[in-house]
Coordinates of C-alpha atoms in Angstrom, one line a residue:
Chain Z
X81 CA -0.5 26.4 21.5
X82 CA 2.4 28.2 22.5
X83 CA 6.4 27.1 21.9
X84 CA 9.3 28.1 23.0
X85 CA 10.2 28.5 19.0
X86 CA 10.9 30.8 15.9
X87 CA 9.4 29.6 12.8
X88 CA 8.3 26.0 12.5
X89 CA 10.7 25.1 9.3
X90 CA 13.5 26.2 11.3
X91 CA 13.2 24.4 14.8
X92 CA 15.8 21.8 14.1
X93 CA 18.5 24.1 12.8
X94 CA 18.1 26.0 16.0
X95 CA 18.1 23.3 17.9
X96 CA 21.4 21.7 16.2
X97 CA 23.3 25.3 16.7
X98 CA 22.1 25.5 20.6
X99 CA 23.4 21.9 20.9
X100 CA 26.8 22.5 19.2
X101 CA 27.0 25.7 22.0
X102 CA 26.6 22.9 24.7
X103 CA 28.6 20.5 23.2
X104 CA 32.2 21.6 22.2
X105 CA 33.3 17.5 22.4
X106 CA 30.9 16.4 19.4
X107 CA 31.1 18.5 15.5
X108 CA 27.5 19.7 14.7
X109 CA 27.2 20.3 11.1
X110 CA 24.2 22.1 11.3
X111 CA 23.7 22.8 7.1
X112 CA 24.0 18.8 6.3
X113 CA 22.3 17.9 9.9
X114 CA 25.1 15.8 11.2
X115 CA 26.6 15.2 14.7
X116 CA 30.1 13.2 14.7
X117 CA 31.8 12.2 17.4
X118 CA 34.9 14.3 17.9
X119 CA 38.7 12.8 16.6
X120 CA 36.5 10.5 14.0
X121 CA 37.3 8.2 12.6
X122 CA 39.0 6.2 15.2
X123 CA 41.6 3.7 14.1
X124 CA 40.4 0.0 13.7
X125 CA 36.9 1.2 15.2
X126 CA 33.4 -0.1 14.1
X127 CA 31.4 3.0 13.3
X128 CA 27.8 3.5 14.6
X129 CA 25.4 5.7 13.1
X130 CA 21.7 5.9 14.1
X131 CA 19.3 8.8 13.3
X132 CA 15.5 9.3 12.9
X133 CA 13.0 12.1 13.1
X134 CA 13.5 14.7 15.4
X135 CA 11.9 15.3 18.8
X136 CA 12.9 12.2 20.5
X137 CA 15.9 14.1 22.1
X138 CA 18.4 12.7 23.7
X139 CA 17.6 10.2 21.0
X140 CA 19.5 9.9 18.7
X141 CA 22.2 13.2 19.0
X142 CA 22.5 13.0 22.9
X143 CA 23.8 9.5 22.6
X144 CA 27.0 10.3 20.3
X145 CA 30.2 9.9 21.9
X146 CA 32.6 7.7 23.6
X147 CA 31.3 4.3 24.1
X148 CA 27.8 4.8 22.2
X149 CA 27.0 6.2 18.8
X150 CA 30.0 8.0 16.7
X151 CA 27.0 10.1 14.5
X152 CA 23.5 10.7 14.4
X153 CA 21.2 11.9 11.7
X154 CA 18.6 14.0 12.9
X155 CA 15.4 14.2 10.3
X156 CA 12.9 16.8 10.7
X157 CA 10.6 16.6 13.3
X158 CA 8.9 13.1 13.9
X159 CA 10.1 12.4 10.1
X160 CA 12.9 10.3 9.3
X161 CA 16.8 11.8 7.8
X162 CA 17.6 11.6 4.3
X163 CA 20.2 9.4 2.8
X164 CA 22.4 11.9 1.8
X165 CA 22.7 12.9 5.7
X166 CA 23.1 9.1 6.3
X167 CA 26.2 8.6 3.7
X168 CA 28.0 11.5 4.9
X169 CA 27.8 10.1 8.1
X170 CA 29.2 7.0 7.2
X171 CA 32.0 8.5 5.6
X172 CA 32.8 10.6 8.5
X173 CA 32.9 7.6 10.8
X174 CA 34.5 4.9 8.6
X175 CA 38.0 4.3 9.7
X176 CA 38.0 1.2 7.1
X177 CA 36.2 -1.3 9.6
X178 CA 33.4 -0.4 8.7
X179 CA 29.9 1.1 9.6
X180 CA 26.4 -0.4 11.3
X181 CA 23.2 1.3 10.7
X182 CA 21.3 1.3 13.7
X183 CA 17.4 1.2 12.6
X184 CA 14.3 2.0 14.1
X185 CA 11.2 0.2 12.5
X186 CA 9.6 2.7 11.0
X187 CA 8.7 3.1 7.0
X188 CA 10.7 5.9 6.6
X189 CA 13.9 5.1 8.6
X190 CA 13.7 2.1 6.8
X191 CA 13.7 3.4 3.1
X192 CA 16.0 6.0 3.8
X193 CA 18.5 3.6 5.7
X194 CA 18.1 1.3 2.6
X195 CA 19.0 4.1 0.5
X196 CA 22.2 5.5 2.2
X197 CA 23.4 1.7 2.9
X198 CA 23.4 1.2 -1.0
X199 CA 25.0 4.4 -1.7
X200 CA 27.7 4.1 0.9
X201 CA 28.8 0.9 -0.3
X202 CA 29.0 2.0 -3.6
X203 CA 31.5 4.5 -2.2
X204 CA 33.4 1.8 -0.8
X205 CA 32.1 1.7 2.6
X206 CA 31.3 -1.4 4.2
X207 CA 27.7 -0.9 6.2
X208 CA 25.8 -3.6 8.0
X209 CA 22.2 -2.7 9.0
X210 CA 20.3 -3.8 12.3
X211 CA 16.4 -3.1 12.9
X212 CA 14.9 -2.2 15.9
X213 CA 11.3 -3.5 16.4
X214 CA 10.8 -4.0 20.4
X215 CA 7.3 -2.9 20.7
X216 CA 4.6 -5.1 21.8
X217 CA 1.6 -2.9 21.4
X218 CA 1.9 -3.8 17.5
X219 CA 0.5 -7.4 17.8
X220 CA -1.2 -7.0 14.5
X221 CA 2.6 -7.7 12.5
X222 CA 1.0 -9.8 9.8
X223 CA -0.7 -6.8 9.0
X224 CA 1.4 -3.9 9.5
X225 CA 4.6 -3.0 8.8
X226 CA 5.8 -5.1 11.5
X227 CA 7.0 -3.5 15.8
X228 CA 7.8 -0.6 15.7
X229 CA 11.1 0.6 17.4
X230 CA 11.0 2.4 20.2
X231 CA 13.1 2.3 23.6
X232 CA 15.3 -0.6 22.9
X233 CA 17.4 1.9 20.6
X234 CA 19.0 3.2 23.7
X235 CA 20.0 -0.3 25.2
X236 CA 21.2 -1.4 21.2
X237 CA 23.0 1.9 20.5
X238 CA 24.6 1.5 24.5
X239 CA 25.5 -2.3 24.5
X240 CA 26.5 -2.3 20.4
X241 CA 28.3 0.7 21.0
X242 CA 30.6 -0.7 24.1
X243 CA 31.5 -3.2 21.8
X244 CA 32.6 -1.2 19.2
X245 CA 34.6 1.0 21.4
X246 CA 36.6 -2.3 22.8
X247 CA 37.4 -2.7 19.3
X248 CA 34.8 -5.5 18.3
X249 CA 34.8 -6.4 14.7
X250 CA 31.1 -5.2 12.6
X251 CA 30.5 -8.4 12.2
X252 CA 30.1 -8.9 15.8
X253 CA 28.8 -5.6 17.1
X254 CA 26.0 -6.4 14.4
X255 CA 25.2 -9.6 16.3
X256 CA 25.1 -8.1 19.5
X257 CA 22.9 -5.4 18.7
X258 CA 20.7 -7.7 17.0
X259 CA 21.1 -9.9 20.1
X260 CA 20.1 -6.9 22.4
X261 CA 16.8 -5.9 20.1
X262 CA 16.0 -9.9 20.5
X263 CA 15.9 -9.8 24.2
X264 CA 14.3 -6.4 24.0
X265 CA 10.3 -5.4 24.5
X266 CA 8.9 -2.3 24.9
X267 CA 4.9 -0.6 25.9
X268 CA 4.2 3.0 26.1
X269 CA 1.4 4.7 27.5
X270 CA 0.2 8.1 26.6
X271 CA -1.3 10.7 29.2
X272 CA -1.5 13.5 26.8
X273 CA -1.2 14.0 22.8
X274 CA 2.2 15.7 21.5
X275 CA 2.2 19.2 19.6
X276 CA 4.6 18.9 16.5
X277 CA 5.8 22.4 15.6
X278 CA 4.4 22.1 11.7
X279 CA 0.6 20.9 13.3
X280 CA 0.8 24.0 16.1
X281 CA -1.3 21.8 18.4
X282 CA -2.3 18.4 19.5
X283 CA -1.7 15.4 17.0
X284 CA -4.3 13.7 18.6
X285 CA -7.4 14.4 20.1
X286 CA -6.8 13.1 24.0
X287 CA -9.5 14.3 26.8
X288 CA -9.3 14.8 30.6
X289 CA -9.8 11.6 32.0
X290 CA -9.0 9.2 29.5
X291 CA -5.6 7.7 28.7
X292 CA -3.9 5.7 25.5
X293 CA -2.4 2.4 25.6
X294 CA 0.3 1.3 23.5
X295 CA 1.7 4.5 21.5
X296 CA 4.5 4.9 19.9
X297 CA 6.6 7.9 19.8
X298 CA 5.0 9.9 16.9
X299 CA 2.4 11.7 18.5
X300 CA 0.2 8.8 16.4
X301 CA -2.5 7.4 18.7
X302 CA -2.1 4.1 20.3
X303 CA -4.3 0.8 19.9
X304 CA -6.4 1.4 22.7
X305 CA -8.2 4.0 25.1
X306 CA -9.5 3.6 28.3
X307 CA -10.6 5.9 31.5
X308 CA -7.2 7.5 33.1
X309 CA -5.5 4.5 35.8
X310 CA -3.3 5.0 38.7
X311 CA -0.2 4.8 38.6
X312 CA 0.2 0.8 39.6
X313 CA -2.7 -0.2 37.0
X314 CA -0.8 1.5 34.6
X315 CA 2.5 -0.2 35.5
X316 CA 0.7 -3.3 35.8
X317 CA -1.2 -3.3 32.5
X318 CA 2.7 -2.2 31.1
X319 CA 4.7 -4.7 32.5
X320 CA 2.2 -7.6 31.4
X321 CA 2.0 -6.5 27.8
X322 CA 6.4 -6.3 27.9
X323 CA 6.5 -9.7 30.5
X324 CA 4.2 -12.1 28.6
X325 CA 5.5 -11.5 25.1
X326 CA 9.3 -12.0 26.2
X327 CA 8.9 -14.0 29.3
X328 CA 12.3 -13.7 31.2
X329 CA 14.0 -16.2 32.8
X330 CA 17.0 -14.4 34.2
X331 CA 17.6 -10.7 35.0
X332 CA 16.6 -7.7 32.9
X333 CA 17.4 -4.1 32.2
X334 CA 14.6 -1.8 32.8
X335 CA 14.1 1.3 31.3
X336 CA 11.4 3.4 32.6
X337 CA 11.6 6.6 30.0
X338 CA 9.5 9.7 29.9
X339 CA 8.0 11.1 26.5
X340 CA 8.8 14.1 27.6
X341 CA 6.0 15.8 29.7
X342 CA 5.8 14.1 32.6
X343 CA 8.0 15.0 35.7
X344 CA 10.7 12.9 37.2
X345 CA 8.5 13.4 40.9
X346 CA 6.1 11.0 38.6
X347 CA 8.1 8.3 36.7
X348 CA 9.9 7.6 39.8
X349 CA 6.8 6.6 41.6
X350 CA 6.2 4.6 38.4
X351 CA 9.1 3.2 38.1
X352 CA 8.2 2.4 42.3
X353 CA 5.4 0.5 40.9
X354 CA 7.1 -0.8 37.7
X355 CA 9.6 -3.1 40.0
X356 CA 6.8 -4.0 42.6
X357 CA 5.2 -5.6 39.0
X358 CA 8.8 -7.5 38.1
X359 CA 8.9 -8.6 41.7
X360 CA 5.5 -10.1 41.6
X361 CA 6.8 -12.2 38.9
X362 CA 9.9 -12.9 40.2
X363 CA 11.5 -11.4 37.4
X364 CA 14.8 -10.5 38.8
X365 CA 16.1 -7.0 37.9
X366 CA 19.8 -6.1 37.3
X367 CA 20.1 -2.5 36.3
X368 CA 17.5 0.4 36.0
X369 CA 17.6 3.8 34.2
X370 CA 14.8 6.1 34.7
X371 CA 14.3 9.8 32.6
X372 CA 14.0 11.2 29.7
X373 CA 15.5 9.0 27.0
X374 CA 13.0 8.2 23.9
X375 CA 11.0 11.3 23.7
X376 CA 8.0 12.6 21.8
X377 CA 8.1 16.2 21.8
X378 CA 5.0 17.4 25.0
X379 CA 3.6 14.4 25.1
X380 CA 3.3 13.5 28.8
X381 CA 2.9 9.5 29.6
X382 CA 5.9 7.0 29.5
X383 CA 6.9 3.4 28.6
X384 CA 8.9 0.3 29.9
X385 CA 11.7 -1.6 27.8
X386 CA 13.4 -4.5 29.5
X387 CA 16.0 -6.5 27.7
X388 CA 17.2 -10.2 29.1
X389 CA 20.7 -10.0 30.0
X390 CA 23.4 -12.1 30.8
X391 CA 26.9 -11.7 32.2
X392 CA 28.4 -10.0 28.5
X393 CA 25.3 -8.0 27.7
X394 CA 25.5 -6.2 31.5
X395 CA 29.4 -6.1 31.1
X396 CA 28.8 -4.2 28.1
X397 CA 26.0 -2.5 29.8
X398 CA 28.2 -1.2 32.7
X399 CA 31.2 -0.4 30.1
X400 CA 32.0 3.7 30.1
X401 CA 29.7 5.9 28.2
X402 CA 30.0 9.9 27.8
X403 CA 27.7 11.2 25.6
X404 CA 25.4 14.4 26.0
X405 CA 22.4 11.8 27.1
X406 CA 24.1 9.1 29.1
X407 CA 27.2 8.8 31.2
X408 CA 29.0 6.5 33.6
X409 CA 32.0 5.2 34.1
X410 CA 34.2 7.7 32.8
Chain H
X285 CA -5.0 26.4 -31.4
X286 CA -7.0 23.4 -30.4
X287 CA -8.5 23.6 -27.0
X288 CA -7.6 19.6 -26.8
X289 CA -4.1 19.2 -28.1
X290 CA -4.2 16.0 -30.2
X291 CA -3.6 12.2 -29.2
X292 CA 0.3 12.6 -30.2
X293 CA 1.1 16.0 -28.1
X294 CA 4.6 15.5 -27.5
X295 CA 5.4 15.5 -24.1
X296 CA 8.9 17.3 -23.5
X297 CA 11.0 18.9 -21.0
X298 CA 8.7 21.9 -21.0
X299 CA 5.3 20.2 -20.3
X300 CA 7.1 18.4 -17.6
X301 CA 8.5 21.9 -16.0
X302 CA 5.0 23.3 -16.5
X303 CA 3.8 19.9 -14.4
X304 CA 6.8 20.1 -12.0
X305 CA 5.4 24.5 -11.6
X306 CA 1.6 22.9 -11.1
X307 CA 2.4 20.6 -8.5
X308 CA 4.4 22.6 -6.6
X309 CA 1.8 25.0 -6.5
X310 CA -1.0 22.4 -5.7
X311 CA 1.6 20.7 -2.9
X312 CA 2.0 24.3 -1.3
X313 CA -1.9 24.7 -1.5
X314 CA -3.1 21.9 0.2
X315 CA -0.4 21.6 2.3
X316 CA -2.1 22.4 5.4
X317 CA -5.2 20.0 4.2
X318 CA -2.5 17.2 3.7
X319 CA -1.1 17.6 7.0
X320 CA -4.7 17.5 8.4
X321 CA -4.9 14.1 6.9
X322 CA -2.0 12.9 8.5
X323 CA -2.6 13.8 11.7
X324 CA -5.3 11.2 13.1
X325 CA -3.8 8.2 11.0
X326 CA 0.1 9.6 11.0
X327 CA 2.1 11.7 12.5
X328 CA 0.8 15.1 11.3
X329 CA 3.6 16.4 8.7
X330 CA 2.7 15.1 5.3
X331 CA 1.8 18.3 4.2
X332 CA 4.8 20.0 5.2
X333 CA 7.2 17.5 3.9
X334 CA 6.0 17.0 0.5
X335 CA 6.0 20.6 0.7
X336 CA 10.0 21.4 1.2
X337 CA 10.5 18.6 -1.0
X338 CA 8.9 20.0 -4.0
X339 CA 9.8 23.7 -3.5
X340 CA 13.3 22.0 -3.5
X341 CA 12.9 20.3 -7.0
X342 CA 11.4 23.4 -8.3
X343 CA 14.4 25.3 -7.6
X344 CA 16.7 22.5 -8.8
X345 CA 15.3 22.2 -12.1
X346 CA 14.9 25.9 -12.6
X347 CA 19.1 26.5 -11.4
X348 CA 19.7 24.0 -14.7
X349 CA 17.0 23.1 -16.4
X350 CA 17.4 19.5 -17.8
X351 CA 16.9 18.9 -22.0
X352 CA 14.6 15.9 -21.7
X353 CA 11.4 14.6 -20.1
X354 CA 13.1 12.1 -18.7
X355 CA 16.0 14.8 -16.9
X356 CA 13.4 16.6 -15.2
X357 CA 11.8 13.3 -13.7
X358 CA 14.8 12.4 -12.5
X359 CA 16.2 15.7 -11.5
X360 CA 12.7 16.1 -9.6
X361 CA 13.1 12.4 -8.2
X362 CA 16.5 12.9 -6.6
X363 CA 15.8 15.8 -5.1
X364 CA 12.9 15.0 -2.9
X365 CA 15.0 11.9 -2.3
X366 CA 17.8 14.4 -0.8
X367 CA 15.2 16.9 0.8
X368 CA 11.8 15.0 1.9
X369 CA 12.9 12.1 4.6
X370 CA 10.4 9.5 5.9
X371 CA 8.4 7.1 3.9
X372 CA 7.2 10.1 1.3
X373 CA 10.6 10.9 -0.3
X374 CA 12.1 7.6 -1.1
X375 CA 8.8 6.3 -2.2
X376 CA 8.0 10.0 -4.5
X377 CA 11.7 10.0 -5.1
X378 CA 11.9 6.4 -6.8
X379 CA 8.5 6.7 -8.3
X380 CA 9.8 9.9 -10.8
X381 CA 13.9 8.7 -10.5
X382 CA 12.3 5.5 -11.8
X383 CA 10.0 7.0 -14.5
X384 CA 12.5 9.0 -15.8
X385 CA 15.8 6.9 -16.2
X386 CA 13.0 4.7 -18.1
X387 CA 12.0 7.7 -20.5
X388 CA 16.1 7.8 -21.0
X389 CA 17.2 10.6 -23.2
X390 CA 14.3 11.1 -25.1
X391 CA 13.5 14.7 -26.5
X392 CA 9.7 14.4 -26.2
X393 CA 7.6 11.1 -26.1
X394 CA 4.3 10.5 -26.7
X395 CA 1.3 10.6 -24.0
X396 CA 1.5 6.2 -24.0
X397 CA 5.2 6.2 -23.8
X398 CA 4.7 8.7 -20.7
X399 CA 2.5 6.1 -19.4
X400 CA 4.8 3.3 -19.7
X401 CA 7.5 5.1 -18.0
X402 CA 4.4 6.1 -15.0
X403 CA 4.1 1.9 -14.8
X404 CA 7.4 1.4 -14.7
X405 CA 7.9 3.9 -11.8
X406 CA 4.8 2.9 -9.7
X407 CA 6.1 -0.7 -10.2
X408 CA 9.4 0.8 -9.0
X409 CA 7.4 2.1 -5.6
X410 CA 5.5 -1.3 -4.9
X411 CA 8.9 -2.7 -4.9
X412 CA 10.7 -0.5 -2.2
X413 CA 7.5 0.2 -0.1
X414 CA 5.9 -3.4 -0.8
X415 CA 2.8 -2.5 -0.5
X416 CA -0.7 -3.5 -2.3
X417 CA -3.9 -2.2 -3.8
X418 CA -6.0 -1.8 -0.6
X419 CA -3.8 -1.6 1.8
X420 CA -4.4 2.0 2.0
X421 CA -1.5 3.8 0.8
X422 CA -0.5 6.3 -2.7
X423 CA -0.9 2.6 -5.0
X424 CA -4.8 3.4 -4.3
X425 CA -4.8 6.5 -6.4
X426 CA -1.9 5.9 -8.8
X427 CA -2.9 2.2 -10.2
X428 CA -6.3 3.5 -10.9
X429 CA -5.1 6.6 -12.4
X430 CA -2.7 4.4 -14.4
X431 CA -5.6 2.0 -16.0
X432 CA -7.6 5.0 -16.6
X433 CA -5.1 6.6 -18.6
X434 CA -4.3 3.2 -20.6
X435 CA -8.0 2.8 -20.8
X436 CA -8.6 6.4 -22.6
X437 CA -5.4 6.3 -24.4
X438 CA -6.2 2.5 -25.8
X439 CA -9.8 4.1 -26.9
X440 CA -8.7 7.1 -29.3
X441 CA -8.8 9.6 -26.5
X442 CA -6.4 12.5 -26.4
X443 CA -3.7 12.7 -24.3
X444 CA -5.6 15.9 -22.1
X445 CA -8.6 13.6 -22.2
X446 CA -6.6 10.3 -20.7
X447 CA -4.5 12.8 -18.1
X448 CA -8.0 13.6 -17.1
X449 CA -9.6 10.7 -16.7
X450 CA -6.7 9.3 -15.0
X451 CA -6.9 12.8 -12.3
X452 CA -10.5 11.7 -11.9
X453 CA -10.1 8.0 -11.0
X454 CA -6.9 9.0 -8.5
X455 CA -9.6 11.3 -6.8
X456 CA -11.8 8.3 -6.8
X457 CA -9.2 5.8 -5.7
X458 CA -8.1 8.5 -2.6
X459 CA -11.9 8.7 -1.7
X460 CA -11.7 5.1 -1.1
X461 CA -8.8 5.3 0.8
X462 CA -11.3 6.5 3.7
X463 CA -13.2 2.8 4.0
X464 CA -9.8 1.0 4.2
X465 CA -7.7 -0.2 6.7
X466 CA -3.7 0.3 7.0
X467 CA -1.6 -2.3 5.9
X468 CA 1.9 0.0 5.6
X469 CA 3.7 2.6 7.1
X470 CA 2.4 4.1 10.3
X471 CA -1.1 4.4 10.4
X472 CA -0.9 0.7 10.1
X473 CA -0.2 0.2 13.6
X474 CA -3.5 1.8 14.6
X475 CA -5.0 -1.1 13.3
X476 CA -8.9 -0.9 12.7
X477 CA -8.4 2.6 14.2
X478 CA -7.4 3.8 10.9
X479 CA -10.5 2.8 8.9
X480 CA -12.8 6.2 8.3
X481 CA -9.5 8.4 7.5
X482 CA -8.5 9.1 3.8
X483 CA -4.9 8.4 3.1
X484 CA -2.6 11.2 2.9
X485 CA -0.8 9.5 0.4
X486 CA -3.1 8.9 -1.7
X487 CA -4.7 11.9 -1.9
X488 CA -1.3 13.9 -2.7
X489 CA -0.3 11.6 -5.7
X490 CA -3.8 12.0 -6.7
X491 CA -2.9 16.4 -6.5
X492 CA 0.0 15.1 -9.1
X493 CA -2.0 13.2 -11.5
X494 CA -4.5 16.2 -11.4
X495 CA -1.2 18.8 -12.1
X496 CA -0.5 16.4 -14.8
X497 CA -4.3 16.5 -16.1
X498 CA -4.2 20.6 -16.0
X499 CA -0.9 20.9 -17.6
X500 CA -2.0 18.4 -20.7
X501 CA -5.3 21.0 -20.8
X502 CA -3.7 24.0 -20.8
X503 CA -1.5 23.3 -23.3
X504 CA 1.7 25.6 -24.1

């Protein structure tokens, strides 16, 4: 397996001081893996920090900066930050109205969140967690340890973070991003396994031919595998799984996001085939953001989030946003 | 000198460093194997993440070397809190924090107060991860381990004798691990799919409880 890398225990350093190189507007603190939104804290702001395991970039660095996230936490590879990265954040961020955690259901994230939420309140920091758990392909939730978070992150950290930055107080950018992960589903599809740098190859065994339905973005194998589908079965057996367990009754954000290996020429086609399936429901949709967003390392495939809006969730939507990962409006 | 040191072998900071050296090196062993483990059930970086932790807490507690048992635990604890990430470090981190600040400053304790201060810290990592026997996860090998060594200890066994019996039933319990299905953390969302894969988990607390059983052996 080859990668554009050095040493395995040292990919996310690089990557942190190539990003810092890129971005002159954001402070990289490569040694305690932190990225803070230039000028922070702001004034009267609501701070949002989000993090999680590397190799889901833009998540969660690329989505620091005006309008969205003021820090992010990147972990290791697929494995989640450590509170000390977490409360440093916080402080970094907290201009005295406090901080919200923005948390993807996972184990880890959700220990380590726990953790830093604790110890940043012991420092005097008032910190209000929200968890993300949008994915349907985890039916089983009596039984596991409940959805798993996946693409909805981006429309909670976009629509939570337009609040903030029109100077909402925590208690109600914390109810909106709860609001927004409510609304939210996600399904993801898997063409390919992802290589993680420690593994030097496939996480999974995937052959020719054969596809995986409902993966996360781990590189862990989904609940089910079946022969390879075109591209309308696939968007068909998506937007069912994501349609019949929210059932929307007004218009939706769609995001069709890549996992990282597949080529734009392809999830525009989906995402050709992913409205044709909305339309046959007359599911009416309202905005639609297709790329790269929620990655997992090489793994080529891609999943559907929507998210029920109504007029102050696609306000908020619509509101300016420059970061690294997404901008408009500015 | 004995081979067996007797049932009240003291337990103090040194037989905890000399654990804290044997697990590192058992950790940095198998951490390829461990990693293995993780990747058709997990995400593939067990290994490597237990790993840095441990390297980490091995370099902690040789900069400053705590007095007591209970220092190093929690020396070794809050470190691979700082260092590990995902579900591994907060769940490793409170399971020796927690055993230590419950051995408190103690010089050297005996093998069944060592024990106590084990129950109290694998009671401490039900608690955060909420997890229970059989749902395939570190509990498998660590509450066995933990009646074994109550059960050798309650008979008149040595302490090197009860570390070893409880290293043989975390083996056992991590062997089981391969029949069960996931209940927590991420291999539980494969569902059935994760039933015929032994949990990584398990099977690096049960590399602990063996570091444990070859430190008691080999004595100082």
């Amino acid at each position: 397996m080859k990668m554009l890398i050095n040493v395995a225990e040292n990919v996310v350093a690089d990557a942190l001081r190539g990003f810092a190189a890129a971005h002159p507007e954001l402070t990289v603190d490569v040694e305690h893996r932190l990225i803070v939104r230039r000028g922070s804290p702001y004034e009267g702001k609501v701070g949002l920090v989000s993090g999680g395991g590397s190799g889901h970039e833009p998540l969660h660095g690329g989505f620091v900066g005006k309008g969205m996230l003021d820090a992010a936490c990147p972990g290791e590879v697929f494995t989640s930050p450590v509170p000390d990265q977490m409360v440093r954040a916080a402080a970094a961020v907290d201009s005295g109205a406090g901080v919200l955690f923005i948390v993807k259901n996972y184990t880890g994230d959700v220990l380590n969140f726990q953790m830093a939420a604790e110890l940043a309140e012991d420092e005097g920091v008032q910190v209000v967690s929200v968890l993300v758990d949008d994915d349907v392909a985890v039916t089983d939730s009596l039984y596991t340890a409940g959805r798993r978070g996946t693409g909805a992150t981006l429309f909670v950290e976009k629509i939570a973070g337009a609040a903030a930055e029109e100077g909402a107080p925590l208690d109600r950018v914390a109810a909106l991003a709860r609001r927004v992960n409510a609304a939210s589903r996600s399904f993801g599809v898997a063409l390919s396994a992802c290589s993680t740098p420690s593994k030097g190859g496939p996480t999974f065994d995937l052959p020719d031919g054969e596809l995986e339905l409902g993966v996360g973005i781990h590189g862990e194998p989904g609940r089910e595998r079946r022969a390879m589908m075109t591209s309308g079965e696939i968007a068909d057996v998506t937007v069912e799984a994501v349609v019949s367990d929210l059932n929307p009754d007004g218009p939706v954000l769609v995001l069709v996001n890549g996992m990282g290996a597949t080529p734009l020429l392809e999830l525009y086609g989906f995402n050709a085939e992913v409205q044709r399936a909305l339309a046959e429901r007359r599911i009416p949709v309202a905005r639609t953001l297709v790329g790269n967003y929620v990655t997992s390392l090489d793994m080529a495939g891609a999943s559907v989030t929507i998210c029920q809006v109504d007029e102050e969730l696609l306000r908020l939507w619509d509101a300016p946003v420059a970061t690294p990962g997404l901008r408009w409006g500015c | 000198m004995n081979a067996t040191p007797d049932p009240e072998t003291p337990v103090d900071a040194a037989f905890l460093r000399r654990w804290l050296e044997a697990a590192t090196n058992a950790v940095d062993r198998e951490s390829a194997r461990l990693t293995e483990l993780d990747s058709p059930i997990g995400d593939a970086d067990h290994g490597s993440n237990i790993r840095r932790g441990f390297l980490a807490a091995r370099t902690a507690v040789g900069q400053e070397p705590p007095e007591t048992p209970g220092g190093v635990l929690v020396l070794v604890g809050r470190t691979l809190i700082s260092t590990v990430g995902g579900a591994s470090g907060p769940l490793y981190g409170t399971l020796l924090r927690r055993a230590g600040k419950d051995l408190g400053e103690e010089p050297a304790v005996s093998a069944a107060r060592l024990r106590d201060a084990l129950r109290a810290g694998v009671d401490g990592v039900a608690a955060l991860g909420g997890a229970v026997p059989g749902d395939k996860t570190m509990l498998d090998s660590l509450l066995p381990a933990l009646d074994a060594l109550t059960g050798t200890l309650d008979a008149g066994g040595s302490a090197a004798e009860a570390f070893a019996a409880a290293a043989a039933a975390a083996d056992e319990g991590a062997a089981a691990t391969i029949a069960l299905r996931a209940r927590k953390g991420r291999a539980s969302y494969l569902g059935e799919r994760s039933v015929g894969h032994q949990d990584p988990g398990a099977t690096s607390s049960a590399l602990l409880v063996t570091a444990l059983a070859d430190t008691a052996r080999e004595g100082s």
